[in-house]
Structures are given as structure tokens and as C-alpha cells.
Short mmCIF file of C-alpha atoms in Angstrom, two decimals:
data_model
loop_
_atom_site.label_atom_id
_atom_site.label_comp_id
_atom_site.label_asym_id
_atom_site.label_seq_id
_atom_site.Cartn_x
_atom_site.Cartn_y
_atom_site.Cartn_z
CA MET A 1 -76.26 107.92 201.49
CA LEU A 2 -73.63 105.23 201.88
CA LYS A 3 -76.09 102.57 202.97
CA ARG A 4 -78.29 103.19 199.94
CA ILE A 5 -75.73 101.83 197.48
CA VAL A 6 -76.20 98.15 198.18
CA THR A 7 -79.91 98.28 197.43
CA VAL A 8 -80.25 98.26 193.70
CA PHE A 9 -77.51 95.70 193.27
CA GLY A 10 -79.36 93.29 195.52
CA VAL A 11 -82.37 93.53 193.26
CA GLY A 12 -80.29 93.12 190.14
CA LEU A 13 -77.94 90.25 190.80
CA SER A 14 -78.70 88.09 193.79
CA LEU A 15 -81.48 85.93 192.36
CA GLY A 16 -79.41 83.48 190.39
CA LEU A 17 -77.07 80.52 190.23
CA PRO A 18 -76.09 78.06 187.52
CA LEU A 19 -75.94 74.28 187.12
CA ALA A 20 -77.50 71.90 184.69
CA ALA A 21 -80.48 73.74 185.83
CA ARG A 22 -83.71 73.44 191.23
CA GLY A 23 -87.74 71.01 191.87
CA THR A 24 -86.72 72.47 188.48
CA GLU A 25 -84.47 70.92 185.90
CA GLY A 26 -81.15 70.03 187.56
CA ALA A 27 -82.61 70.73 191.04
CA LEU A 28 -80.98 74.21 191.17
CA GLY A 29 -82.19 76.84 188.67
CA ARG A 30 -81.78 80.60 189.12
CA PRO A 31 -82.59 81.17 192.82
CA ILE A 32 -80.69 80.31 195.96
CA SER A 33 -82.78 81.02 199.03
CA GLY A 34 -81.24 83.62 201.33
CA THR A 35 -79.29 85.44 198.59
CA GLY A 36 -82.13 87.56 197.20
CA VAL A 37 -82.22 90.32 199.83
CA THR A 38 -79.72 93.04 200.74
CA PRO A 39 -79.49 95.88 203.23
CA ASP A 40 -81.73 98.76 202.09
CA ALA A 41 -83.33 96.41 199.56
CA GLY A 42 -86.30 98.71 198.89
CA ILE A 43 -84.35 101.95 198.46
CA VAL A 44 -83.28 103.44 195.13
CA PRO A 45 -81.02 106.39 196.03
CA PRO A 46 -82.01 109.87 194.84
CA GLU A 47 -78.41 110.86 194.02
CA PRO A 48 -77.46 110.04 190.40
CA GLY A 49 -74.21 108.25 189.66
CA TRP A 50 -72.44 105.09 188.56
CA PHE A 51 -71.86 102.13 190.85
CA VAL A 52 -69.84 98.94 190.49
CA ASN A 53 -70.56 95.75 192.41
CA LEU A 54 -68.51 92.56 192.63
CA ALA A 55 -70.13 89.47 194.15
CA GLU A 56 -68.95 85.94 194.81
CA ILE A 57 -71.26 83.04 195.67
CA TYR A 58 -70.07 79.57 196.62
CA TYR A 59 -72.58 76.75 196.81
CA ASP A 60 -71.93 73.10 197.71
CA GLY A 61 -75.17 71.12 197.61
CA SER A 62 -76.59 67.65 197.17
CA ILE A 63 -79.82 65.75 196.80
CA SER A 64 -80.26 62.19 198.11
CA SER A 65 -79.37 59.27 195.85
CA SER A 66 -82.79 57.82 196.72
CA ARG A 67 -84.39 60.57 194.58
CA ALA A 68 -84.47 60.79 190.81
CA VAL A 69 -83.36 64.17 189.44
CA PRO A 70 -83.97 65.57 185.93
CA VAL A 71 -80.69 66.82 184.46
CA GLY A 72 -79.86 67.57 180.84
CA GLY A 73 -82.68 65.52 179.35
CA LYS A 74 -81.89 62.46 181.45
CA THR A 75 -82.73 61.17 184.94
CA THR A 76 -80.00 60.69 187.54
CA LEU A 77 -80.06 59.07 190.95
CA GLY A 78 -79.22 61.92 193.30
CA LEU A 79 -76.96 64.83 192.47
CA GLU A 80 -73.98 66.58 194.05
CA ALA A 81 -72.84 69.98 192.86
CA LYS A 82 -70.24 72.60 193.68
CA VAL A 83 -70.67 76.03 192.15
CA SER A 84 -68.56 79.18 192.23
CA PHE A 85 -70.37 82.17 190.79
CA THR A 86 -68.65 85.54 190.17
CA LEU A 87 -70.72 88.56 189.14
CA ALA A 88 -69.62 92.00 187.98
CA THR A 89 -72.46 94.53 187.87
CA LEU A 90 -72.55 98.05 186.47
CA LEU A 91 -75.45 100.19 187.67
CA LYS A 92 -76.63 103.64 186.70
CA VAL A 93 -78.85 105.69 189.02
CA TRP A 94 -80.70 108.19 186.84
CA ASP A 95 -81.00 111.87 187.65
CA THR A 96 -84.68 112.06 188.60
CA GLY A 97 -84.46 114.60 191.41
CA THR A 98 -85.43 114.24 195.04
CA GLY A 99 -89.12 113.43 194.59
CA PRO A 100 -90.81 110.23 195.83
CA TRP A 101 -89.76 108.26 192.72
CA ASN A 102 -86.20 107.36 191.70
CA PHE A 103 -84.95 105.04 188.97
CA ALA A 104 -81.92 102.89 188.11
CA SER A 105 -80.75 100.39 185.47
CA SER A 106 -78.12 97.66 185.61
CA VAL A 107 -76.36 94.92 183.70
CA THR A 108 -74.46 91.95 185.16
CA LEU A 109 -71.71 89.89 183.55
CA PRO A 110 -71.49 86.53 185.39
CA TYR A 111 -68.75 83.91 185.34
CA ALA A 112 -69.46 80.41 186.61
CA TRP A 113 -67.53 77.31 187.55
CA THR A 114 -69.46 74.17 188.41
CA SER A 115 -68.66 70.55 189.17
CA ALA A 116 -71.46 67.98 189.26
CA SER A 117 -71.58 64.25 189.97
CA ALA A 118 -74.45 61.77 189.88
CA ALA A 119 -75.36 58.15 189.24
CA LEU A 120 -77.21 57.20 186.07
CA GLY A 121 -79.94 54.63 186.56
CA ILE A 122 -79.64 51.98 183.82
CA GLY A 123 -81.33 48.72 184.69
CA ASN A 124 -79.56 47.17 187.67
CA ARG A 125 -76.44 49.21 187.01
CA THR A 126 -75.85 52.74 188.30
CA PRO A 127 -72.60 54.06 186.79
CA SER A 128 -71.41 57.31 188.36
CA ILE A 129 -70.35 60.30 186.31
CA ARG A 130 -68.66 63.60 187.17
CA GLN A 131 -68.39 66.61 184.90
CA ASP A 132 -66.98 70.13 185.23
CA ALA A 133 -67.78 73.30 183.32
CA SER A 134 -66.65 76.92 183.46
CA GLY A 135 -67.10 80.09 181.45
CA LEU A 136 -69.33 83.12 181.05
CA PHE A 137 -72.79 82.40 182.44
CA ASP A 138 -76.13 83.77 181.23
CA LEU A 139 -76.17 87.57 180.96
CA THR A 140 -78.61 89.34 183.27
CA PHE A 141 -79.95 92.86 183.02
CA THR A 142 -82.53 95.05 184.72
CA PRO A 143 -83.84 97.69 182.30
CA LEU A 144 -85.46 99.68 185.10
CA THR A 145 -85.72 99.57 188.86
CA ALA A 146 -88.32 102.01 190.20
CA GLY A 147 -88.10 103.08 193.83
CA TYR A 148 -90.77 104.92 195.81
CA HIS A 149 -90.19 106.67 199.13
CA PHE A 150 -93.27 106.62 201.37
CA SER A 151 -91.27 108.52 203.99
CA LYS A 152 -87.72 108.77 205.30
CA THR A 153 -88.16 105.37 206.95
CA ASP A 154 -90.40 103.42 204.54
CA HIS A 155 -89.34 102.56 201.00
CA ILE A 156 -90.33 100.16 198.21
CA SER A 157 -88.83 99.20 194.85
CA PHE A 158 -90.06 97.35 191.77
CA SER A 159 -88.03 95.69 189.02
CA VAL A 160 -88.04 92.99 186.36
CA ASN A 161 -84.77 91.11 186.07
CA ILE A 162 -84.10 89.32 182.78
CA TRP A 163 -81.70 86.40 182.26
CA ALA A 164 -80.69 85.65 178.66
CA PRO A 165 -79.36 82.21 177.59
CA THR A 166 -75.95 83.48 176.48
CA GLY A 167 -73.77 80.84 178.18
CA LYS A 168 -72.55 77.61 176.60
CA TYR A 169 -75.01 74.74 177.00
CA ASP A 170 -74.60 71.02 176.27
CA PRO A 171 -77.84 69.02 176.69
CA GLY A 172 -75.83 65.84 177.27
CA SER A 173 -73.91 67.26 180.21
CA ILE A 174 -74.89 67.40 183.89
CA ALA A 175 -72.66 70.48 184.37
CA ASN A 176 -73.31 73.61 182.31
CA VAL A 177 -72.76 77.37 182.44
CA SER A 178 -76.21 78.17 181.11
CA LEU A 179 -79.80 77.11 181.83
CA ASN A 180 -80.64 77.41 178.12
CA ASN A 181 -83.79 79.43 178.78
CA TRP A 182 -84.94 82.99 179.20
CA THR A 183 -85.99 83.88 182.74
CA PHE A 184 -88.13 86.86 183.72
CA ILE A 185 -88.24 87.82 187.40
CA PRO A 186 -90.63 90.56 188.59
CA THR A 187 -89.42 91.56 192.05
CA VAL A 188 -90.70 93.82 194.81
CA SER A 189 -88.58 94.86 197.81
CA TYR A 190 -89.49 96.79 200.95
CA THR A 191 -87.30 98.49 203.56
CA LYS A 192 -88.29 99.75 207.00
CA LEU A 193 -85.68 101.87 208.78
CA VAL A 194 -85.77 102.26 212.56
CA PRO A 195 -83.40 105.19 213.32
CA SER A 196 -84.02 105.06 217.08
CA ILE A 197 -82.12 101.76 217.33
CA ASP A 198 -80.13 102.09 214.06
CA ALA A 199 -81.78 98.98 212.64
CA GLU A 200 -83.65 98.03 209.50
CA PHE A 201 -85.94 95.32 208.16
CA ASN A 202 -85.91 94.26 204.50
CA VAL A 203 -88.13 91.95 202.46
CA SER A 204 -87.64 90.90 198.83
CA ALA A 205 -90.16 88.75 196.95
CA GLY A 206 -90.15 87.62 193.35
CA VAL A 207 -91.68 85.17 190.90
CA GLN A 208 -89.42 83.47 188.35
CA PHE A 209 -90.93 82.65 184.95
CA TYR A 210 -88.90 80.33 182.69
CA THR A 211 -89.20 79.65 178.99
CA ARG A 212 -88.94 76.03 177.85
CA ASN A 213 -85.49 74.47 177.46
CA SER A 214 -85.67 73.68 173.75
CA ALA A 215 -82.75 71.21 173.92
CA THR A 216 -84.40 68.94 176.53
CA ASP A 217 -88.10 69.87 176.12
CA TYR A 218 -88.19 70.68 179.86
CA GLN A 219 -90.44 73.42 181.20
CA ASN A 220 -89.61 74.74 184.66
CA ALA A 221 -92.67 75.82 186.63
CA PRO A 222 -92.70 79.34 188.14
CA LEU A 223 -90.82 79.71 191.41
CA PHE A 224 -91.81 82.07 194.23
CA THR A 225 -88.91 83.45 196.27
CA LEU A 226 -89.07 85.30 199.58
CA ASP A 227 -86.08 86.57 201.58
CA VAL A 228 -86.22 88.56 204.84
CA LEU A 229 -83.33 90.42 206.48
CA ALA A 230 -83.15 92.08 209.91
CA LEU A 231 -80.00 94.17 210.41
CA LYS A 232 -78.52 96.18 213.29
CA ARG A 233 -75.90 98.80 212.43
CA PHE A 234 -73.17 100.17 214.72
CA ALA A 235 -71.33 103.48 214.91
CA ASN A 236 -68.02 101.98 213.70
CA GLY A 237 -69.54 101.05 210.32
CA LEU A 238 -70.17 97.40 211.13
CA GLY A 239 -73.55 95.74 210.95
CA ALA A 240 -74.91 92.31 211.90
CA GLY A 241 -78.16 90.55 211.20
CA VAL A 242 -80.03 87.41 210.21
CA ILE A 243 -81.56 86.26 206.93
CA VAL A 244 -84.44 83.84 206.36
CA GLY A 245 -85.20 82.70 202.81
CA THR A 246 -87.39 80.28 200.91
CA VAL A 247 -88.00 79.08 197.36
CA GLN A 248 -91.44 77.58 196.67
CA GLN A 249 -92.38 75.97 193.37
CA VAL A 250 -95.94 77.01 192.56
CA ASP A 251 -96.79 74.26 190.04
CA ASN A 252 -95.43 71.05 188.52
CA ASP A 253 -92.67 71.05 185.92
CA SER A 254 -93.69 69.68 182.53
CA GLY A 255 -92.16 67.79 179.65
CA PRO A 256 -91.29 64.10 179.11
CA THR A 257 -88.70 63.90 181.90
CA ALA A 258 -90.73 65.96 184.38
CA ASP A 259 -93.84 63.88 183.68
CA ARG A 260 -91.97 60.69 184.59
CA LEU A 261 -91.10 62.30 187.93
CA ASN A 262 -94.65 63.49 188.67
CA GLY A 263 -93.76 67.13 188.08
CA PHE A 264 -90.70 67.21 190.34
CA ARG A 265 -92.27 69.95 192.49
CA GLY A 266 -90.11 71.22 195.36
CA TYR A 267 -89.24 73.85 197.93
CA ASP A 268 -86.48 74.84 200.35
CA TRP A 269 -85.83 77.02 203.42
CA SER A 270 -82.58 78.60 204.60
CA ILE A 271 -81.47 80.74 207.53
CA GLY A 272 -78.16 82.30 208.50
CA PRO A 273 -76.18 85.37 209.61
CA ILE A 274 -74.96 88.38 207.66
CA VAL A 275 -72.26 90.94 208.55
CA THR A 276 -71.77 94.28 206.80
CA TYR A 277 -69.22 97.08 206.79
CA ASP A 278 -69.64 100.61 205.38
CA THR A 279 -66.79 103.07 204.88
CA LYS A 280 -65.36 105.52 202.35
CA ILE A 281 -62.27 105.27 200.18
CA GLY A 282 -60.16 108.42 200.28
CA GLY A 283 -62.89 110.04 202.33
CA LYS A 284 -65.00 110.38 199.17
CA ASN A 285 -66.06 107.17 197.41
CA PRO A 286 -68.45 105.05 199.47
CA LEU A 287 -67.67 101.36 199.88
CA SER A 288 -70.04 98.69 201.22
CA LEU A 289 -69.02 95.12 202.06
CA THR A 290 -71.26 92.20 203.01
CA LEU A 291 -70.70 88.55 203.93
CA ARG A 292 -73.45 86.00 204.54
CA TRP A 293 -73.81 82.28 205.26
CA VAL A 294 -77.27 80.85 204.59
CA PRO A 295 -77.35 77.04 204.91
CA THR A 296 -80.42 75.03 203.92
CA VAL A 297 -82.57 73.88 206.86
CA ALA A 298 -85.32 72.06 204.91
CA SER A 299 -85.83 71.02 201.28
CA LYS A 300 -87.72 68.75 198.90
CA ASN A 301 -86.67 68.04 195.31
CA ARG A 302 -84.06 70.78 195.58
CA LEU A 303 -80.37 70.72 196.36
CA SER A 304 -79.59 71.13 200.06
CA SER A 305 -76.45 72.97 201.13
CA THR A 306 -74.65 73.75 204.40
CA SER A 307 -72.05 75.81 202.53
CA THR A 308 -73.92 78.66 200.84
CA VAL A 309 -71.65 81.70 201.20
CA MET A 310 -72.05 85.06 199.46
CA ALA A 311 -69.70 88.07 199.62
CA THR A 312 -70.21 91.44 197.92
CA ALA A 313 -68.28 94.69 197.52
CA THR A 314 -69.92 97.85 196.13
CA ILE A 315 -68.24 101.17 195.35
CA GLY A 316 -69.84 104.40 194.12
CA PHE A 317 -68.38 107.03 191.80
#
């Protein structure tokens, strides 16, 4: 049952990152491609209990100075951003027996630090600015994750993750610890286990729906996210695999700033390795560790990064 722990946390916390806001306002938004899938992504464990997950994401990205970027109600020439995102998640797996359906709920308290720099286009002058921000980011919670077991090797889960605009937001800043909007993310994840070779294949897909940023009158268009993970496990508890992820904007952004930029529609692709380790603390409490690096390989109107790193630790009680 050790491997099952990581699952529900992946659904609940990995679809998000802060900034002044990706094509979306601020060229970043909630999703970072390659971070939205975990081992056993489609499995909600049948055993009830409490689980705690700690995650750290570091992102260092940029968008060319030849492109205009909507940030905080203004337009900048290019954008560079460094983000450190720390998430603490508490998850409850409900006692629903060993039938085909199992359920869980979670809440995540995120802390963010971000540093952003850009050039402001004003006539023939382009003064550069740099701003930093840190603090509690937007609270995220998943009221219910429902998992269905087709068989011992095929599993699927459904959830709706909700991000609330609880962080501090300054519409005049290019660095913030909130997106100043509600975000609703219906997500479906599927896991295929292959016991004969101790391997698994995981897929997580979601659509992100944003409310309008009332401070800047900017409406992010829905974003479709898809992340795929193939993982091989070994007898010593280690695992190794590869992740492919993409974020695709399904329509144009809207609002005065977005209209000036023809909707600022964008996409990105990322690919990279993941390593895992599963063990038990004191021979009783299961512990799962993961580390991934998922650099951007292609993008348009979205920040591109060669330094996207995510580490997680999950323990069950």
C-alpha cells in the first residue's frame, strides 16, 4: 500500500504556481507542465488514514524581450521570473471499505517567494524594473477525490481542485503571491500497473477555469493540461522514469490588456526524468520521496524554463 500514498497528493497540489499571473496574465498562471502527475496518480487507497505531504517547486523562467507580456494591468517587454513554492498538504482518506470506489479530501497551505524583472515599454524608453514578493499564497483545497478500481492493475480518479484568492495581491506589481482570482480545476487521472515488469503508466489531465481578475479586468482563458509518467520500480525501493507534460490554452484571453495583445494565446511542452524512493519509518509509517526535473522544450507566450525542479515527501499515519 506504500505506493498508493503519493496518488491523491499529486491530484491535490501539483497543478499550481504563482507569479503576477502563463499565455495567461503574467505568462505563468496556476500550471507548470510536467508537475501535474505522480506515481499511482489514478489510485485512491482503500485504507483510511491521515497523510501529510511536503512539496518544494523551484522555477526559473523567462520570455523573450521581443514579446509583450500582460502583467498586473500593464504590458512589459519580456519577463524573467524566479519562483520558490512550498506546499504543506493534509489529506484524509475516508473509510469507505474495499469496494471499487474510494474517496479522499485534502487542503494545501502554500508559501511562495517570487522575484520578477521586466522592461516597461514607454515610447522610445524601456526602463527595467525588478520586484520581489513572499508570503502565504492562494489556499487550495479538494473537497472530494473519487477513485474507482477497474481491477488490481487499472485505476482512475476524479477531482475538482479549487484555488481561492487568499494571498496578498498588488495590481501595480509584477511580483505577487496571489493570482487574485478563483480557479476551478476538474481533473481525471489514470494508472496502469504492469506487475510482470514492476512498472506503471500514469496520465493526468485537467482543465483550468479562472474567474476574472477584478483589479486588472483580465480574464484568463481556460487551460488544458496533460502530463504523462512512465515509471519502473526496483526491489530496493528506488524507481526511475520519464515525464512528458503540456499546457495548451484553449481560447484567447480577454480584457483591455489581452485585447491589445491579440488574446495572448499560448502553449508549452516539457520533458524530463523522475526518481522515487519508497520505504517505512520505524518499520511502520510509509514514506515516499520523489524528485523530478522537467525543463521546457517548446513554448509560445508562456515562460520557458530549464530549471523546473520539484521534490516531494509523503508520510502516512
